């Protein structure tokens, strides 16, 4: 594989002696500065080295809006090519070892063969995703008026059957969770019963929950609107929590950072779900207005840091049941998808590293003595620290790149695959 993709020689970024020397000087300077604050750079580097996030199978092609799409050269045409691209992201960041598969967008023909191919590339599988928000060719019944919430029991049965199938595929792949995002909802008042639609969703989810293999979890993902523009059935974290609590211990909530109404305090939502033992996972992205699916950290980096602060607190406190599944869910509309993913993973590693720099003992002391200013500053001190050398060091130790995007550009990978992947265009899933 290494010879084929040209990005596997393990010395990325360290290839330039000057880049490596500059990195070492930056790292030493930061380590010294942290030591003066009583903090160890080494501890943070090790924590960043353990951080991992899954890449969704739908993220390797150029995304688009309902107005259009501007594909770039060398997009993957097959699942195998998508895996090859994820392997590049993992090799350059050291932090993307798993793929989150979407069915039927990425329905494998030969599931065991896909698992073997992934293993060859050093990849595994994270939560599998179902899709009852579109009708598939040949599907007997339509989801136009809903899936799990549909008034017709036959449609609901078809949707449950689809989820059983997704779980079966996931099981063969070695996944251990299913994420359920439903588009169910209505566009006009009166279109559906607001209460019954929720009860039907819960009933169907009970069937899916009952089909979970041992050790599996089910994540419910909420979204306030789109494609339903009047009332979405699972529209907020409260509804998601009701479902997860009614289903049982192995049902938890998934927080997609773009699925909140404007100005929602997402770190507070995260804290509530953590407190209830119901935080299952994340779909990382960023947004300015709605479900924009922009690069994580590109619009509200402080918000991302505050979310990671809650996560790191839970980690340090060894909160019971805390086992979050981290995934990316973005639409790469105008950046090269691989570059955007590299930038995303870097931003997540950075937010995680900064959150590790919060002095928890001092923060607690300020909170308890009512020192508002210093409490806030305990967070700001961490956020404003340039933690990039810590992240680069974690990557260097993992044999990944000091600067993944520059290493990717220097590798010539995109041009090479553009030459290979010529026949037939990649048809992307509709961007949602
Ligand atoms: C939705 C949601 C789901 C994703 C689809 C494509 O808005 O974020 O997680 O699977 O889009
Ligand atoms: Mn999502
Ligand atoms: Mn979304």
Coordinates of C-alpha atoms and ligand atoms in Angstrom, one line a residue:
X1 CA 0.0 0.0 0.0
X2 CA 2.7 2.4 1.0
X3 CA 4.4 2.3 -2.4
X4 CA 1.1 2.7 -4.1
X5 CA -0.2 5.8 -2.3
X6 CA 3.2 7.4 -1.7
X7 CA 2.3 8.8 1.7
X8 CA 3.3 5.9 3.8
X9 CA 7.0 6.4 4.5
X10 CA 6.3 7.6 8.0
X11 CA 8.5 10.7 8.1
X12 CA 6.1 13.3 6.9
X13 CA 6.9 16.7 7.9
X14 CA 10.0 15.3 9.5
X15 CA 11.2 14.9 5.9
X16 CA 12.5 18.5 6.0
X17 CA 15.3 18.7 8.5
X18 CA 14.5 22.4 9.0
X19 CA 10.8 21.7 9.7
X20 CA 11.8 19.1 12.3
X21 CA 14.4 21.4 13.9
X22 CA 11.9 24.2 14.1
X23 CA 9.3 21.9 15.6
X24 CA 11.7 20.8 18.3
X25 CA 12.5 24.3 19.2
X26 CA 8.8 25.3 19.4
X27 CA 8.0 22.2 21.4
X28 CA 10.9 22.8 23.9
X29 CA 9.8 26.4 24.3
X30 CA 6.2 25.5 25.0
X31 CA 7.2 22.6 27.3
X32 CA 9.3 25.1 29.3
X33 CA 6.4 27.6 29.5
X34 CA 4.0 24.9 30.6
X35 CA 6.4 23.7 33.2
X36 CA 6.4 27.2 34.7
X37 CA 2.6 26.8 35.0
X38 CA 3.1 23.4 36.7
X39 CA 2.0 21.5 33.7
X40 CA 3.7 18.7 31.8
X41 CA 3.8 18.8 28.0
X42 CA 4.4 15.1 28.0
X43 CA 1.1 14.3 29.6
X44 CA -0.8 16.3 27.0
X45 CA 1.2 14.7 24.1
X46 CA 0.3 11.3 25.4
X47 CA -3.4 12.1 25.7
X48 CA -3.5 13.6 22.1
X49 CA -1.8 10.4 21.0
X50 CA -4.8 8.4 22.3
X51 CA -7.4 10.6 20.6
X52 CA -9.1 9.1 17.6
X53 CA -12.1 10.1 15.4
X54 CA -14.0 8.1 12.8
X55 CA -14.3 9.2 9.2
X56 CA -17.7 8.7 7.5
X57 CA -17.7 6.8 4.2
X58 CA -19.7 9.7 2.6
X59 CA -17.0 12.3 3.3
X60 CA -14.4 11.3 0.7
X61 CA -16.2 12.8 -2.3
X62 CA -17.0 16.5 -2.9
X63 CA -20.2 17.4 -1.2
X64 CA -22.7 19.9 -2.6
X65 CA -25.9 21.8 -1.9
X66 CA -29.2 21.4 -3.6
X67 CA -28.0 24.1 -6.0
X68 CA -25.1 22.2 -7.3
X69 CA -21.8 20.4 -6.8
X70 CA -18.3 21.1 -8.0
X71 CA -16.4 17.9 -8.0
X72 CA -12.7 17.8 -8.0
X73 CA -10.3 15.4 -9.7
X74 CA -9.6 12.0 -8.4
X75 CA -12.7 11.4 -6.3
X76 CA -13.1 7.8 -5.1
X77 CA -15.5 5.8 -7.2
X78 CA -15.7 2.7 -5.1
X79 CA -15.8 1.8 -1.4
X80 CA -12.3 0.4 -1.8
X81 CA -11.1 3.8 -3.1
X82 CA -12.8 5.5 -0.2
X83 CA -11.0 3.3 2.3
X84 CA -7.7 4.0 0.5
X85 CA -8.4 7.8 1.1
X86 CA -9.3 7.3 4.7
X87 CA -6.0 5.3 5.2
X88 CA -4.2 8.4 3.9
X89 CA -6.0 10.6 6.4
X90 CA -5.1 8.2 9.2
X91 CA -1.5 7.9 8.1
X92 CA -1.0 11.7 8.1
X93 CA -2.8 12.4 11.3
X94 CA -2.4 9.1 13.3
X95 CA -5.9 9.8 14.6
X96 CA -8.4 8.5 12.0
X97 CA -8.3 4.7 12.3
X98 CA -12.0 3.9 11.8
X99 CA -14.6 4.3 9.1
X100 CA -18.3 5.0 9.8
X101 CA -20.3 3.3 7.1
X102 CA -23.5 4.6 5.6
X103 CA -26.0 2.1 4.3
X104 CA -27.2 2.0 1.5
X105 CA -24.9 4.8 0.2
X106 CA -22.0 2.6 0.9
X107 CA -23.5 -0.9 0.9
X108 CA -20.6 -3.4 0.5
X109 CA -21.1 -6.2 -2.1
X110 CA -18.8 -8.5 -0.1
X111 CA -18.8 -7.6 3.6
X112 CA -16.1 -9.9 4.8
X113 CA -13.9 -8.8 1.9
X114 CA -14.4 -5.2 2.9
X115 CA -13.4 -5.9 6.5
X116 CA -10.3 -7.7 5.2
X117 CA -9.4 -4.8 2.9
X118 CA -9.8 -2.3 5.8
X119 CA -7.6 -4.4 8.1
X120 CA -4.9 -4.5 5.4
X121 CA -5.1 -0.7 5.4
X122 CA -4.9 -0.6 9.2
X123 CA -8.5 0.5 9.5
X124 CA -11.5 -0.7 11.4
X125 CA -15.2 0.2 11.5
X126 CA -17.1 2.6 13.8
X127 CA -20.8 3.1 14.2
X128 CA -22.9 2.2 11.1
X129 CA -25.5 4.6 9.9
X130 CA -28.9 3.8 8.5
X131 CA -30.9 5.7 5.9
X132 CA -34.7 5.9 5.8
X133 CA -34.7 9.5 4.6
X134 CA -34.7 8.6 1.0
X135 CA -36.4 6.0 -1.1
X136 CA -34.1 3.5 -2.7
X137 CA -34.5 2.0 -6.2
X138 CA -36.9 -1.0 -6.0
X139 CA -38.0 -0.2 -2.5
X140 CA -41.7 -1.3 -2.1
X141 CA -43.0 1.4 0.2
X142 CA -42.2 5.1 0.2
X143 CA -40.7 7.2 3.1
X144 CA -42.2 10.4 1.7
X145 CA -44.4 10.7 4.8
X146 CA -42.0 9.2 7.3
X147 CA -40.4 6.0 8.2
X148 CA -40.5 5.0 11.9
X149 CA -43.3 7.6 12.5
X150 CA -45.3 6.6 9.4
X151 CA -49.0 6.0 10.1
X152 CA -48.9 2.8 8.0
X153 CA -47.4 -0.1 10.0
X154 CA -46.1 -1.8 6.8
X155 CA -43.8 1.2 6.2
X156 CA -42.6 1.1 9.8
X157 CA -41.9 -2.6 9.5
X158 CA -39.9 -2.0 6.3
X159 CA -37.8 0.7 8.1
X160 CA -37.2 -1.6 11.1
X161 CA -36.1 -4.3 8.7
X162 CA -33.6 -1.9 7.1
X163 CA -32.1 -1.2 10.5
X164 CA -31.8 -4.9 11.2
X165 CA -29.9 -5.3 7.9
X166 CA -27.6 -2.4 8.8
X167 CA -26.8 -4.0 12.1
X168 CA -26.1 -7.3 10.4
X169 CA -23.6 -5.7 8.0
X170 CA -22.0 -3.8 10.9
X171 CA -21.6 -7.0 12.9
X172 CA -19.7 -8.6 10.1
X173 CA -17.5 -5.5 9.8
X174 CA -16.7 -5.5 13.5
X175 CA -18.7 -2.3 14.3
X176 CA -20.4 -2.1 17.7
X177 CA -22.9 0.7 17.4
X178 CA -25.6 2.0 15.1
X179 CA -26.5 5.7 14.7
X180 CA -30.1 6.4 13.9
X181 CA -30.9 9.7 12.4
X182 CA -34.5 10.1 11.2
X183 CA -35.7 12.7 8.8
X184 CA -39.3 12.0 10.0
X185 CA -41.4 15.1 10.5
X186 CA -43.9 17.3 8.8
X187 CA -43.9 20.4 6.7
X188 CA -47.3 21.8 7.7
X189 CA -49.3 22.0 10.9
X190 CA -51.9 19.3 10.9
X191 CA -49.8 17.0 8.6
X192 CA -49.2 14.5 11.4
X193 CA -50.1 13.9 15.0
X194 CA -47.3 15.4 17.0
X195 CA -47.7 12.9 19.9
X196 CA -48.4 9.7 18.0
X197 CA -45.5 10.2 15.6
X198 CA -43.1 10.3 18.5
X199 CA -44.7 7.2 20.1
X200 CA -44.4 5.3 16.8
X201 CA -40.7 6.2 16.6
X202 CA -40.1 4.9 20.1
X203 CA -42.0 1.7 19.2
X204 CA -39.8 1.1 16.2
X205 CA -36.7 1.9 18.0
X206 CA -37.6 -0.7 20.6
X207 CA -37.6 -3.3 17.8
X208 CA -34.2 -2.1 16.6
X209 CA -32.9 -2.0 20.2
X210 CA -34.1 -5.6 20.7
X211 CA -32.0 -6.6 17.6
X212 CA -28.8 -5.2 19.0
X213 CA -26.0 -7.8 19.3
X214 CA -24.2 -8.2 22.6
X215 CA -22.0 -5.2 23.3
X216 CA -23.6 -3.0 20.8
X217 CA -25.0 0.5 21.5
X218 CA -27.7 2.5 19.7
X219 CA -27.3 6.2 19.2
X220 CA -30.2 8.5 18.6
X221 CA -29.3 11.7 16.6
X222 CA -31.6 14.7 16.8
X223 CA -31.9 17.6 14.3
X224 CA -34.2 20.6 14.6
X225 CA -35.3 21.0 11.0
X226 CA -34.5 20.0 7.4
X227 CA -35.8 18.1 5.5
X228 CA -38.9 18.6 7.6
X229 CA -39.5 22.3 7.9
X230 CA -42.4 22.5 10.4
X231 CA -41.9 19.8 13.0
X232 CA -39.2 17.2 13.2
X233 CA -40.1 14.2 15.4
X234 CA -36.7 13.9 17.1
X235 CA -35.9 17.6 17.0
X236 CA -33.9 18.3 20.0
X237 CA -31.7 16.7 22.7
X238 CA -34.6 16.5 25.1
X239 CA -36.5 14.2 22.6
X240 CA -33.4 12.2 22.0
X241 CA -32.9 11.8 25.7
X242 CA -36.5 10.7 26.2
X243 CA -35.9 8.0 23.6
X244 CA -32.6 6.8 25.0
X245 CA -34.0 6.7 28.5
X246 CA -37.0 4.7 27.4
X247 CA -35.0 2.3 25.4
X248 CA -32.5 1.2 28.0
X249 CA -28.9 1.4 29.1
X250 CA -27.4 0.7 25.7
X251 CA -29.2 3.6 24.0
X252 CA -27.4 6.9 24.1
X253 CA -27.7 10.3 22.4
X254 CA -25.5 11.5 19.6
X255 CA -24.7 15.2 19.3
X256 CA -24.1 16.5 15.9
X257 CA -22.7 20.0 16.4
X258 CA -24.7 21.4 13.5
X259 CA -28.0 20.1 14.8
X260 CA -29.0 22.9 17.2
X261 CA -31.0 26.1 16.8
X262 CA -28.9 29.2 16.6
X263 CA -27.2 30.3 19.9
X264 CA -27.9 26.9 21.6
X265 CA -25.3 26.4 24.3
X266 CA -24.0 23.1 23.1
X267 CA -21.5 22.5 25.9
X268 CA -24.4 22.8 28.3
X269 CA -26.3 20.1 26.3
X270 CA -23.1 18.0 26.4
X271 CA -22.9 18.5 30.2
X272 CA -26.5 17.5 30.7
X273 CA -26.2 14.3 28.6
X274 CA -23.0 13.4 30.4
X275 CA -24.7 13.9 33.8
X276 CA -27.5 11.5 32.6
X277 CA -25.0 8.9 31.4
X278 CA -26.5 9.3 28.0
X279 CA -23.8 10.9 25.9
X280 CA -23.0 8.3 23.2
X281 CA -21.2 10.1 20.5
X282 CA -20.5 13.2 18.3
X283 CA -20.7 14.2 14.8
X284 CA -18.1 17.0 14.5
X285 CA -18.5 19.9 12.2
X286 CA -19.1 23.6 12.5
X287 CA -21.9 25.9 11.5
X288 CA -22.8 29.5 11.2
X289 CA -26.5 29.3 10.5
X290 CA -27.9 25.8 10.4
X291 CA -26.7 22.3 9.5
X292 CA -23.9 23.8 7.5
X293 CA -21.5 20.9 7.8
X294 CA -18.5 23.2 7.8
X295 CA -15.0 22.3 9.0
X296 CA -14.8 21.7 12.7
X297 CA -13.3 24.7 14.5
X298 CA -13.7 27.0 11.5
X299 CA -16.4 29.3 12.8
X300 CA -16.6 28.8 16.6
X301 CA -13.3 27.4 17.9
X302 CA -13.9 28.6 21.5
X303 CA -17.3 26.7 21.5
X304 CA -15.5 23.6 20.3
X305 CA -12.9 24.0 23.0
X306 CA -15.6 24.4 25.7
X307 CA -17.3 21.2 24.5
X308 CA -13.9 19.4 24.7
X309 CA -13.5 20.8 28.2
X310 CA -16.6 19.0 29.3
X311 CA -15.4 15.8 27.6
X312 CA -11.9 16.0 29.2
X313 CA -13.5 16.7 32.6
X314 CA -15.6 13.5 32.2
X315 CA -12.5 11.6 31.1
X316 CA -10.5 12.8 34.1
X317 CA -13.3 12.1 36.5
X318 CA -13.7 8.6 34.9
X319 CA -17.4 9.2 34.7
X320 CA -19.3 5.9 34.6
X321 CA -20.4 4.9 31.2
X322 CA -18.3 7.6 29.4
X323 CA -17.3 6.0 26.1
X324 CA -18.0 8.6 23.4
X325 CA -17.8 7.6 19.8
X326 CA -16.2 10.5 17.9
X327 CA -17.1 10.9 14.3
X328 CA -16.8 13.6 11.6
X329 CA -19.9 14.6 9.7
X330 CA -19.1 17.4 7.2
X331 CA -19.8 18.2 3.6
X332 CA -16.7 19.2 1.7
X333 CA -18.2 21.4 -0.8
X334 CA -15.3 23.6 -1.9
X335 CA -12.2 22.1 -0.3
X336 CA -10.5 19.0 -1.4
X337 CA -12.2 16.4 0.8
X338 CA -9.0 14.7 2.0
X339 CA -7.4 18.1 2.8
X340 CA -10.6 19.2 4.6
X341 CA -10.6 16.0 6.7
X342 CA -6.9 16.5 7.5
X343 CA -7.6 20.0 8.6
X344 CA -10.6 18.8 10.7
X345 CA -8.7 16.1 12.5
X346 CA -6.0 18.6 13.3
X347 CA -8.6 21.1 14.7
X348 CA -10.1 18.3 16.8
X349 CA -6.7 17.3 18.1
X350 CA -5.9 20.9 18.9
X351 CA -9.2 21.5 20.8
X352 CA -8.6 18.3 22.7
X353 CA -5.0 19.3 23.5
X354 CA -6.1 22.7 24.7
X355 CA -8.8 21.2 26.9
X356 CA -6.1 19.1 28.5
X357 CA -4.3 22.3 29.5
X358 CA -7.1 23.5 31.8
X359 CA -6.0 23.5 35.4
X360 CA -9.0 21.6 36.9
X361 CA -7.9 22.1 40.5
X362 CA -7.6 25.8 40.1
X363 CA -10.8 26.1 38.2
X364 CA -12.7 24.3 41.0
X365 CA -11.1 26.5 43.6
X366 CA -12.2 29.7 41.7
X367 CA -15.7 28.3 41.2
X368 CA -16.0 27.5 44.9
X369 CA -14.7 30.8 46.1
X370 CA -16.8 32.7 43.6
X371 CA -13.9 34.2 41.7
X372 CA -15.7 34.6 38.4
X373 CA -12.9 36.4 36.6
X374 CA -10.2 33.9 37.5
X375 CA -12.5 30.9 36.8
X376 CA -13.1 32.2 33.3
X377 CA -9.4 32.9 32.9
X378 CA -8.6 29.3 33.8
X379 CA -10.4 28.4 30.6
X380 CA -9.1 31.2 28.5
X381 CA -5.5 30.5 29.6
X382 CA -5.8 27.1 28.1
X383 CA -7.7 28.1 25.1
X384 CA -5.2 30.9 24.2
X385 CA -2.2 28.7 24.6
X386 CA -0.7 27.9 21.2
X387 CA -0.9 24.1 21.6
X388 CA 0.1 23.2 18.0
X389 CA 3.6 22.0 19.0
X390 CA 2.0 19.4 21.3
X391 CA -0.3 18.1 18.6
X392 CA 2.6 18.0 16.1
X393 CA 4.7 16.1 18.6
X394 CA 1.9 13.5 19.1
X395 CA 1.7 13.1 15.4
X396 CA 5.5 12.8 15.0
X397 CA 5.6 10.1 17.6
X398 CA 2.8 8.2 15.8
X399 CA 4.9 8.3 12.6
X400 CA 2.3 10.8 11.1
X401 CA 2.9 14.3 9.8
X402 CA 4.0 17.4 11.6
X403 CA 1.8 19.3 9.2
X404 CA -0.7 16.9 7.5
X405 CA -2.1 19.2 4.8
X406 CA 1.4 20.3 3.6
X407 CA 2.6 16.7 3.7
X408 CA -0.5 15.6 1.7
X409 CA 0.2 18.3 -0.9
X410 CA 3.9 17.3 -1.1
X411 CA 2.9 13.7 -1.6
X412 CA 1.2 14.3 -4.9
X413 CA -1.5 11.8 -3.9
X414 CA -4.4 13.7 -5.4
X415 CA -2.7 14.0 -8.8
X416 CA -1.8 10.4 -8.8
X417 CA -5.3 9.1 -8.0
X418 CA -6.8 11.6 -10.4
X419 CA -4.8 9.9 -13.1
X420 CA -5.9 6.4 -12.0
X421 CA -9.5 7.1 -11.2
X422 CA -10.6 8.3 -14.6
X423 CA -13.3 5.9 -15.9
X424 CA -16.8 6.8 -14.7
X425 CA -17.6 9.7 -12.4
X426 CA -18.3 9.4 -8.7
X427 CA -21.9 10.0 -7.9
X428 CA -22.1 11.4 -4.4
X429 CA -25.0 10.8 -2.0
X430 CA -27.3 13.8 -1.8
X431 CA -25.8 16.2 0.7
X432 CA -28.0 16.6 3.8
Ligands
LIG1 C1 -28.0 14.4 8.5 C2 -27.4 13.9 9.8 C3 -26.9 12.5 9.7 C4 -26.2 12.2 8.3 C5 -27.0 12.8 7.2 C6 -26.4 12.6 5.9 O1 -28.2 15.8 8.6 O2 -26.3 14.7 10.1 O3 -25.9 12.2 10.7 O4 -26.1 10.8 8.2 O5 -27.3 14.1 7.4
LIG2 MN1 -24.9 13.9 11.7
LIG3 MN1 -26.5 16.9 9.6

